[in-house]
PDB file of C-alpha atoms in Angstrom:
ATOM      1  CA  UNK X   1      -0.990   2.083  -5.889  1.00  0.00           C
ATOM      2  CA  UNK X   2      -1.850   1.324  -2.076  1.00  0.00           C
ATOM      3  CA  UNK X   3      -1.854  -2.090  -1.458  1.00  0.00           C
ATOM      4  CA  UNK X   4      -3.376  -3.485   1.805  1.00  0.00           C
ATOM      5  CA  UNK X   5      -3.340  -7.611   2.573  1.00  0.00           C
ATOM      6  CA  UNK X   6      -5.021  -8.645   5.553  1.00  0.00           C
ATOM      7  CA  UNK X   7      -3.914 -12.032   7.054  1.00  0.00           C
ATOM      8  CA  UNK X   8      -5.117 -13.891   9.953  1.00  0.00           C
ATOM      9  CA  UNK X   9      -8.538 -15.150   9.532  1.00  0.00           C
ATOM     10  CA  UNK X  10      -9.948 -18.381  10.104  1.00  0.00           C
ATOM     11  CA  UNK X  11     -12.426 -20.918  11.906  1.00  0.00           C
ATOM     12  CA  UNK X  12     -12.142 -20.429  15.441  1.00  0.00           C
ATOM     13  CA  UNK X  13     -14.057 -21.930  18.498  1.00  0.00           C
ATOM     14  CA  UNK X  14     -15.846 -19.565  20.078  1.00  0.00           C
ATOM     15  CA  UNK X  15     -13.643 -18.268  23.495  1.00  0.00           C
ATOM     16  CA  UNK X  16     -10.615 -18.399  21.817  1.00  0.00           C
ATOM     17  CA  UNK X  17      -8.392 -15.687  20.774  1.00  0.00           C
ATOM     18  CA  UNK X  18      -6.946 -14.793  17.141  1.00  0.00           C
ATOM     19  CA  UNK X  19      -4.701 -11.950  15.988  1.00  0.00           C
ATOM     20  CA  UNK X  20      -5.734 -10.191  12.584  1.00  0.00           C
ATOM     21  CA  UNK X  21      -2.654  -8.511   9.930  1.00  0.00           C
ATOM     22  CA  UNK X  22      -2.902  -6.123   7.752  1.00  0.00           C
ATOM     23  CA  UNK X  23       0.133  -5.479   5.724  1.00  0.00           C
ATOM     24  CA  UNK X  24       0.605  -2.462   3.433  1.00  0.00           C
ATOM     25  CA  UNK X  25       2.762  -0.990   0.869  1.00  0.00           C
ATOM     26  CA  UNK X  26       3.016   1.331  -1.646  1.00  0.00           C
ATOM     27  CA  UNK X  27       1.997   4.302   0.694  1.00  0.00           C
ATOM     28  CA  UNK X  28       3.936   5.839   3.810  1.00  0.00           C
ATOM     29  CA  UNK X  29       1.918   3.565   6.243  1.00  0.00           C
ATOM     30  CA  UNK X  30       3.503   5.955   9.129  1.00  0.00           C
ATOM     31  CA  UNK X  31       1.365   8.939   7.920  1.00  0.00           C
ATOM     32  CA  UNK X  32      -2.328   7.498   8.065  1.00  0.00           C
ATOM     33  CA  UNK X  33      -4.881   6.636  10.606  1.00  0.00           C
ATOM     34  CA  UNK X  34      -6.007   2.987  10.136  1.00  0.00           C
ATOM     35  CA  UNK X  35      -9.500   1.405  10.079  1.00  0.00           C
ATOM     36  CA  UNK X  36     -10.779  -2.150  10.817  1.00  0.00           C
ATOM     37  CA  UNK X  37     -14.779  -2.368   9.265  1.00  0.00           C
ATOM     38  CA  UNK X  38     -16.140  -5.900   9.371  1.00  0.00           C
ATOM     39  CA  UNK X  39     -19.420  -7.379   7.321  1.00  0.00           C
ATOM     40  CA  UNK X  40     -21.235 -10.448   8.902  1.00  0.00           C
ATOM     41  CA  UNK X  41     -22.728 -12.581   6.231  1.00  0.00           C
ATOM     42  CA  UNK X  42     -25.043 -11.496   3.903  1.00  0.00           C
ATOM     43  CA  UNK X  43     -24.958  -8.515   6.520  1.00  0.00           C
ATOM     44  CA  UNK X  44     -24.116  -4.690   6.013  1.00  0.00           C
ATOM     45  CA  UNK X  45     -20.721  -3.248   7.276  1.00  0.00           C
ATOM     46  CA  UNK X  46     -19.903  -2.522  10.981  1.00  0.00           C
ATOM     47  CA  UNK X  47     -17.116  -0.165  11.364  1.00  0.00           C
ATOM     48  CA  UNK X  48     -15.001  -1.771  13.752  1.00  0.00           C
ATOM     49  CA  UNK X  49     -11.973   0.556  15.330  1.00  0.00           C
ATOM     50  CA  UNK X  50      -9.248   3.222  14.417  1.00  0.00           C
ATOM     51  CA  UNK X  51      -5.949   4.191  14.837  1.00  0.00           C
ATOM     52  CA  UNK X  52      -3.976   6.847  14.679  1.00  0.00           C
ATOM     53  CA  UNK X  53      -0.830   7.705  12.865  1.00  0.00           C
ATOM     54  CA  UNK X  54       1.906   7.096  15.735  1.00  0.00           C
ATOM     55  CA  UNK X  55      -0.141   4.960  17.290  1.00  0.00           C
ATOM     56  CA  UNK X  56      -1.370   7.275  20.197  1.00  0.00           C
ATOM     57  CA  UNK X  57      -5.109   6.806  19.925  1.00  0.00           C
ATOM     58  CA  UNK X  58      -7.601   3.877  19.363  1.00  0.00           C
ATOM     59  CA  UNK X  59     -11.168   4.370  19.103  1.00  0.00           C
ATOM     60  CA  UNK X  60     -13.882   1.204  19.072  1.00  0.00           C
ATOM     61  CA  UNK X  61     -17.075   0.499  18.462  1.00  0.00           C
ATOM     62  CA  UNK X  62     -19.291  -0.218  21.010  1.00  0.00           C
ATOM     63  CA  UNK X  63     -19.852  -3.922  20.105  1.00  0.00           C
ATOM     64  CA  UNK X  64     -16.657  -5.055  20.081  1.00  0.00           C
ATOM     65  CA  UNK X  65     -14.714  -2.016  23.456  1.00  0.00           C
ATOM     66  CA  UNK X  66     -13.262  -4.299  25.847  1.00  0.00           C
ATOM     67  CA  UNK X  67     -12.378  -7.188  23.544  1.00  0.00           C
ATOM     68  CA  UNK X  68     -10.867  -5.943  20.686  1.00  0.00           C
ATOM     69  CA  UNK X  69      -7.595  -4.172  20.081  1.00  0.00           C
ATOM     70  CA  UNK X  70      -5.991  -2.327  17.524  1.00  0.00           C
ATOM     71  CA  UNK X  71      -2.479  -1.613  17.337  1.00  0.00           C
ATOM     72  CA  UNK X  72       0.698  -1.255  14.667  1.00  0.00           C
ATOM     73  CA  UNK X  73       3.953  -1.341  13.775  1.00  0.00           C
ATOM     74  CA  UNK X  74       5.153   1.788  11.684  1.00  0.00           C
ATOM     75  CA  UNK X  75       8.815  -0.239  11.078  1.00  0.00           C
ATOM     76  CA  UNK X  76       6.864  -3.103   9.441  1.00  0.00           C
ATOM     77  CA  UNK X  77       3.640  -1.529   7.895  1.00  0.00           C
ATOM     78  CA  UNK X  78       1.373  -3.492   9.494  1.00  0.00           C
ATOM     79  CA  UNK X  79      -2.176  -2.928  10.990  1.00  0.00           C
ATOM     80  CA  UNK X  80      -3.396  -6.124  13.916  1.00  0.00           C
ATOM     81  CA  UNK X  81      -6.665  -6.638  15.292  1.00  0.00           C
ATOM     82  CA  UNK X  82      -6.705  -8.542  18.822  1.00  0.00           C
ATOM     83  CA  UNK X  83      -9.779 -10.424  19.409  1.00  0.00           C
ATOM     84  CA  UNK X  84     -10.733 -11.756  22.526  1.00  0.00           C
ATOM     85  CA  UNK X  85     -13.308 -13.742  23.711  1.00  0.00           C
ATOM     86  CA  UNK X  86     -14.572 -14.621  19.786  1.00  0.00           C
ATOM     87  CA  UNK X  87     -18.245 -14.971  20.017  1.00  0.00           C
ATOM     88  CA  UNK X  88     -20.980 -16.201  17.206  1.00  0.00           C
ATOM     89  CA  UNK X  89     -21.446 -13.079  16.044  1.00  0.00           C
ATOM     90  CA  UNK X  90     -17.976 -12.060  15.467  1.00  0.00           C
ATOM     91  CA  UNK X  91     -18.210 -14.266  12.467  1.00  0.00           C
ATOM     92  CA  UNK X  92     -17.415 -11.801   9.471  1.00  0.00           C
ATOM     93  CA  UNK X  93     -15.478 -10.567   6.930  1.00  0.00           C
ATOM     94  CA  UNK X  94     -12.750  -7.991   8.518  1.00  0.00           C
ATOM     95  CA  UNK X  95     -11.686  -5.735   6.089  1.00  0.00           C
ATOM     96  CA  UNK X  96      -8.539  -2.860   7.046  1.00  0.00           C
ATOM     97  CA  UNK X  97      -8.708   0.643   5.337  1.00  0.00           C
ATOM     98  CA  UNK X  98      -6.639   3.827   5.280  1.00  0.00           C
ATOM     99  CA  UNK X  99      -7.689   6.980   6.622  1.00  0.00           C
ATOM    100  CA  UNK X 100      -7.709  10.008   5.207  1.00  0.00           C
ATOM    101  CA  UNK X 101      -5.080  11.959   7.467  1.00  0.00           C
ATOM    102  CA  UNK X 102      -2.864  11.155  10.404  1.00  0.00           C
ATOM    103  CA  UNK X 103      -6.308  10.962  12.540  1.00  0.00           C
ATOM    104  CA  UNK X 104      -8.816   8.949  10.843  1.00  0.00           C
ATOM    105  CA  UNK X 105     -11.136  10.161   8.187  1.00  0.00           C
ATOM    106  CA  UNK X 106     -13.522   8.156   6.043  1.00  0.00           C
ATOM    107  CA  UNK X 107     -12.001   4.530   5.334  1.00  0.00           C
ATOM    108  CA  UNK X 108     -10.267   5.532   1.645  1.00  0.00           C
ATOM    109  CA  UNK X 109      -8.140   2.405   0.438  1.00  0.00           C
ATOM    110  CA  UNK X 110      -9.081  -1.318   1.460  1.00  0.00           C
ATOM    111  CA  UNK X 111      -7.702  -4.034   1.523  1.00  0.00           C
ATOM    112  CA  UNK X 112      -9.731  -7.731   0.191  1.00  0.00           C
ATOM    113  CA  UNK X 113     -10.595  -8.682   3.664  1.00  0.00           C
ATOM    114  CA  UNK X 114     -10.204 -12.355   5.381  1.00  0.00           C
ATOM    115  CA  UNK X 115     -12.747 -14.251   6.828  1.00  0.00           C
ATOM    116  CA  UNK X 116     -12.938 -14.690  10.794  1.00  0.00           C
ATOM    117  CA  UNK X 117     -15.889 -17.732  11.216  1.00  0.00           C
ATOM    118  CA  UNK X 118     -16.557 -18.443  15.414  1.00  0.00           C
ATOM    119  CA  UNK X 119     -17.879 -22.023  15.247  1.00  0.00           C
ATOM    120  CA  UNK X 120     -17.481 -24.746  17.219  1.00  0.00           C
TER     121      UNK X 120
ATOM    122  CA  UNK O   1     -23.282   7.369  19.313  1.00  0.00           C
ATOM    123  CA  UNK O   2     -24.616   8.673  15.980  1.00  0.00           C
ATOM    124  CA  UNK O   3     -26.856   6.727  14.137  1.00  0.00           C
ATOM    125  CA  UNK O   4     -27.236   7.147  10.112  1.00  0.00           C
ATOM    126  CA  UNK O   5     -30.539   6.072   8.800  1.00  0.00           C
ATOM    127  CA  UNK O   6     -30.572   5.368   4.961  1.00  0.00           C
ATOM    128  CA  UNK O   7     -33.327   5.449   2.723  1.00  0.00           C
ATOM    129  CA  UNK O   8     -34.896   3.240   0.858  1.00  0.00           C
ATOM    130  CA  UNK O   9     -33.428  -0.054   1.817  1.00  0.00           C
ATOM    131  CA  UNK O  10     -33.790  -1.379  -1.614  1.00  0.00           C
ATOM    132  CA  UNK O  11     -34.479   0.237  -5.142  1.00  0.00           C
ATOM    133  CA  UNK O  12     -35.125  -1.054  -8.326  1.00  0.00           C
ATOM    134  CA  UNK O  13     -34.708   0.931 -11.684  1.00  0.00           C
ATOM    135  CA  UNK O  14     -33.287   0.953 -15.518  1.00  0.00           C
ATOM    136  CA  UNK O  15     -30.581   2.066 -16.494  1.00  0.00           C
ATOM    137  CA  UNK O  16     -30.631   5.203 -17.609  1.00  0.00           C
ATOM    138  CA  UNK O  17     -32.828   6.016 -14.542  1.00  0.00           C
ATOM    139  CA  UNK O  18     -31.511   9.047 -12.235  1.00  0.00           C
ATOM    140  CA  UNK O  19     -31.366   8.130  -8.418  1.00  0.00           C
ATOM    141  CA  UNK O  20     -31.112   9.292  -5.272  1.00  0.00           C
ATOM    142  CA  UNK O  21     -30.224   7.729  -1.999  1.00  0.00           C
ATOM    143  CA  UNK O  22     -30.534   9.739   1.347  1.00  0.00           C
ATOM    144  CA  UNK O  23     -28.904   9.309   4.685  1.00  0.00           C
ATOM    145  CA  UNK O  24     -29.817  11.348   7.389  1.00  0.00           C
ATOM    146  CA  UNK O  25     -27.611  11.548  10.838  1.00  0.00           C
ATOM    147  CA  UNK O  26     -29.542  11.749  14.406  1.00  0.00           C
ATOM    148  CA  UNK O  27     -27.204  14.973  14.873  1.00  0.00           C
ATOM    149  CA  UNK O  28     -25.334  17.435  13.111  1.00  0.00           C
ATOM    150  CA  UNK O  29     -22.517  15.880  11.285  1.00  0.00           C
ATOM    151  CA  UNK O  30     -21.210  18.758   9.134  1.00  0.00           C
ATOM    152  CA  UNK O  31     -20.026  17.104   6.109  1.00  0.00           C
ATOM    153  CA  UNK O  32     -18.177  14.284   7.620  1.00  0.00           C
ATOM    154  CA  UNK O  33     -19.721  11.669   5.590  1.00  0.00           C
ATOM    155  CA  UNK O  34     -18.853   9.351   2.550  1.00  0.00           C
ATOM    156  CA  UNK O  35     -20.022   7.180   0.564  1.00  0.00           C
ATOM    157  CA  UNK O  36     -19.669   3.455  -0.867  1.00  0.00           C
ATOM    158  CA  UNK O  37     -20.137   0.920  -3.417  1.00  0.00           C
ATOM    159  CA  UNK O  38     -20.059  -2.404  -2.667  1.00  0.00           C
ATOM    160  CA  UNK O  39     -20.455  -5.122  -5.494  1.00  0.00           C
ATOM    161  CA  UNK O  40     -21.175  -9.024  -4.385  1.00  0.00           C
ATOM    162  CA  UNK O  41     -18.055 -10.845  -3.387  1.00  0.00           C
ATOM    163  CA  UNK O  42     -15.910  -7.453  -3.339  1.00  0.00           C
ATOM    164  CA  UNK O  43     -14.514  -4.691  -0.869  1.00  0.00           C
ATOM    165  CA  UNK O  44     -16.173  -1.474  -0.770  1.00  0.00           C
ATOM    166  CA  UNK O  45     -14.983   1.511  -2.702  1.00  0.00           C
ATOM    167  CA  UNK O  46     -15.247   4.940  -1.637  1.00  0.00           C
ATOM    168  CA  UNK O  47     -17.473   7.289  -4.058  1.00  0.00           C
ATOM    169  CA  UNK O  48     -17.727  10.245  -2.441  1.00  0.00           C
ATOM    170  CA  UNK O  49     -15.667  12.152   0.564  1.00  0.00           C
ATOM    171  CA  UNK O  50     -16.815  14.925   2.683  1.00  0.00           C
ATOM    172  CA  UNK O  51     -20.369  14.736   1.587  1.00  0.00           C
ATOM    173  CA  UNK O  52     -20.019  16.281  -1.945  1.00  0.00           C
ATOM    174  CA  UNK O  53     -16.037  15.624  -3.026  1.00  0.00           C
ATOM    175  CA  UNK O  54     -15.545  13.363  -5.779  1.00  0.00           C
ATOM    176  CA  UNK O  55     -12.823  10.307  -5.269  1.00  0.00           C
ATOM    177  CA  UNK O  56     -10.569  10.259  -8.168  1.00  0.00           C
ATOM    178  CA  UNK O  57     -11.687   7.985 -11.242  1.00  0.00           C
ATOM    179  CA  UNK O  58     -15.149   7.629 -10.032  1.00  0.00           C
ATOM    180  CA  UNK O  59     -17.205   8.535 -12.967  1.00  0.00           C
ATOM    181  CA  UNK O  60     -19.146  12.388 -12.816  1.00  0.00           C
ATOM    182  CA  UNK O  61     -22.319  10.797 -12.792  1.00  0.00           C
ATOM    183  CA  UNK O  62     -21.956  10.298  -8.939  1.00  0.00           C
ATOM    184  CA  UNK O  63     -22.918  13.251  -7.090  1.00  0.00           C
ATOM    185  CA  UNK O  64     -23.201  14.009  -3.202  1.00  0.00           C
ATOM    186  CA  UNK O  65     -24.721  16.581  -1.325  1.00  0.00           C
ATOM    187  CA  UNK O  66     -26.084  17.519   1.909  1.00  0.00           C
ATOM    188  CA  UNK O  67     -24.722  18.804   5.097  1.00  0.00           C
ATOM    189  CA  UNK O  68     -25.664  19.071   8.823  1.00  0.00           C
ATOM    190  CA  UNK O  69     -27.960  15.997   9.009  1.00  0.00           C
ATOM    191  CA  UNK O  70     -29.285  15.646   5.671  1.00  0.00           C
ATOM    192  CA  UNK O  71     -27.679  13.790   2.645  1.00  0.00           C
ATOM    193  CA  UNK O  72     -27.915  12.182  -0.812  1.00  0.00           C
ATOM    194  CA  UNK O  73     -26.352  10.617  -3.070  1.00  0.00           C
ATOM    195  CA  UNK O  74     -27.331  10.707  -6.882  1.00  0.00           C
ATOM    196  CA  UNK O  75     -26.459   8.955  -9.910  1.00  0.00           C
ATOM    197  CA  UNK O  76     -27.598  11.117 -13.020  1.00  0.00           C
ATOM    198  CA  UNK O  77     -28.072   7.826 -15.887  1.00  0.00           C
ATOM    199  CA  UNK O  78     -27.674   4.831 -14.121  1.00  0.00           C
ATOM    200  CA  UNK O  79     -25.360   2.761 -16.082  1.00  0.00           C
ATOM    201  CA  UNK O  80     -25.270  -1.439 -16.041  1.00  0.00           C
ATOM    202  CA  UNK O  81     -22.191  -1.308 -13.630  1.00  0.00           C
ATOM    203  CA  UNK O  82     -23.692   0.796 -11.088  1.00  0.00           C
ATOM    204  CA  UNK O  83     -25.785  -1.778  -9.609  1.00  0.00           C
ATOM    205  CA  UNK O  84     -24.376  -2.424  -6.159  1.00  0.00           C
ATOM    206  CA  UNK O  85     -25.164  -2.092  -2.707  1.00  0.00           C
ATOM    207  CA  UNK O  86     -24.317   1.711  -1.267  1.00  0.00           C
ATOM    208  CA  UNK O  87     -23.695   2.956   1.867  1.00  0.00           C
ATOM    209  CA  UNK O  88     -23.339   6.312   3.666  1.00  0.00           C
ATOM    210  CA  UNK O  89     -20.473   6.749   7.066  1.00  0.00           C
ATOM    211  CA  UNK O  90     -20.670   9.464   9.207  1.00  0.00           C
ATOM    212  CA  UNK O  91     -17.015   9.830  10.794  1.00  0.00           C
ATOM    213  CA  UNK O  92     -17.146  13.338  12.835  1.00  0.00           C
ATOM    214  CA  UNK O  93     -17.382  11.503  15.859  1.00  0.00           C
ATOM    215  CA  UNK O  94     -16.428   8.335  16.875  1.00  0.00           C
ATOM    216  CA  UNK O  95     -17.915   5.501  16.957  1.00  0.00           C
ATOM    217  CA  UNK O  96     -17.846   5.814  13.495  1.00  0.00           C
ATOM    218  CA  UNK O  97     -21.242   4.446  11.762  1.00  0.00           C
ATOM    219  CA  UNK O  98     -22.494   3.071   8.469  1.00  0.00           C
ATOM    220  CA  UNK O  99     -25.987   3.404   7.179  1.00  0.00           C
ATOM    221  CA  UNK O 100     -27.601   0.570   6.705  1.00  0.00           C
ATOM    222  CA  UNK O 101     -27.366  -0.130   2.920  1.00  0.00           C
ATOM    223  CA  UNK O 102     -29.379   0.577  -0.417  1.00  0.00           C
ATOM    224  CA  UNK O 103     -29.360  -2.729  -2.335  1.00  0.00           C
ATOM    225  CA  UNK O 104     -30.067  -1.020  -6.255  1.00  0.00           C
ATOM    226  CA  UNK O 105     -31.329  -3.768  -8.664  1.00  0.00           C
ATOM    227  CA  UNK O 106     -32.313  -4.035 -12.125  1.00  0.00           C
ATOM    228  CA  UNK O 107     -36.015  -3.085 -12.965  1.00  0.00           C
TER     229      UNK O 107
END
């Protein structure tokens, strides 16, 4: 049974920085592209970023290229999300999800999500 | 970027009821598209996979077609359960993007 935990989340003044985990198990983490989606309050989902298998590709969405970053460690089987610059409306559930393949795919598996809120 | 507009926003019906939900992509997506549930205070599960594929354990009454830019989803006899928020992603391109959400309510 795949089992994803993110970690991370918090109140955070807006500027600031915070680092999101996702830890996983009971899959071969090494083999599957990896999603961040995120849903604002009372707000539909925003698909967020991917990465690939090994780690050799990241993809973003618009709203968040140039201050967000995805990454991984294989040896630890765990997903991050680096975000910069928190704004207001970076306040959100942020949810991480397997992919399908080695690539990406639709998000399959997630994980319960943790709460990021930007407030001073 | 793709955008995925989903119709209607909100629907009310019985159970029992049959129901369809559409999404339709601003270009040609092939069948890169799913589909979720999301219940109130819960992480969304996946439905449906390339367009029409069934995720394991999801109950037959789910069904998905479409392909290119058109798409629905359909749930034959709506049962009390099924009453959720759904949404459609397009992922043949990236940025990957959601549809905006059908809320389905009790009539």
């Amino acid at each position: 049974q795949v089992h994803l935990v993110e970690s991370g989340g918090g109140v955070v003044q807006p500027g600031r920085s915070l680092r999101l985990s996702c830890a996983a198990s009971e899959f071969t983490f090494s083999s599957y592209g990896m999603h961040w989606v995120r849903q604002a309050p009372g707000k539909g989902l925003e698909w967020v970023a991917v990465i690939w298998y090994d780690g050799s590709s990241q993809y973003y969405a618009d709203s968040v290229k140039g201050r967000f970053t995805i990454s991984r460690d294989n040896s630890k089987s765990t997903l991050y999300l680096q975000i910069n610059s928190l704004r207001a409306e970076d306040t959100a559930i942020y949810y991480c999800a397997t992919g399908d393949d080695f690539w990406s795919g639709s998000p399959n598996y997630w994980g319960q999500g943790t709460l990021v809120t930007v407030s001073s | 970027d793709i955008q995925m507009t989903q119709s209607p926003s909100s629907l009310s019906a019985s159970v029992g009821d049959r129901v369809t939900i559409t999404c339709r992509a601003s270009q040609g997506i092939r069948n890169d598209l799913g589909w979720y549930q999301q219940k109130p205070g819960t992480a969304p599960k996946r439905l449906i996979y390339a367009a029409s594929s069934l995720q394991s354990e999801v109950p037959s009454r789910f069904s998905g077609s479409g392909s290119g830019t058109e798409f629905t989803l359909t749930i034959s006899s709506l049962q009390p359960e099924d009453f959720a928020t759904y949404y459609c992603l397009q992922h043949n391109s990236y940025p990957y993007t959601f549809g905006q959400g059908t809320k389905l309510e009790i009539k």
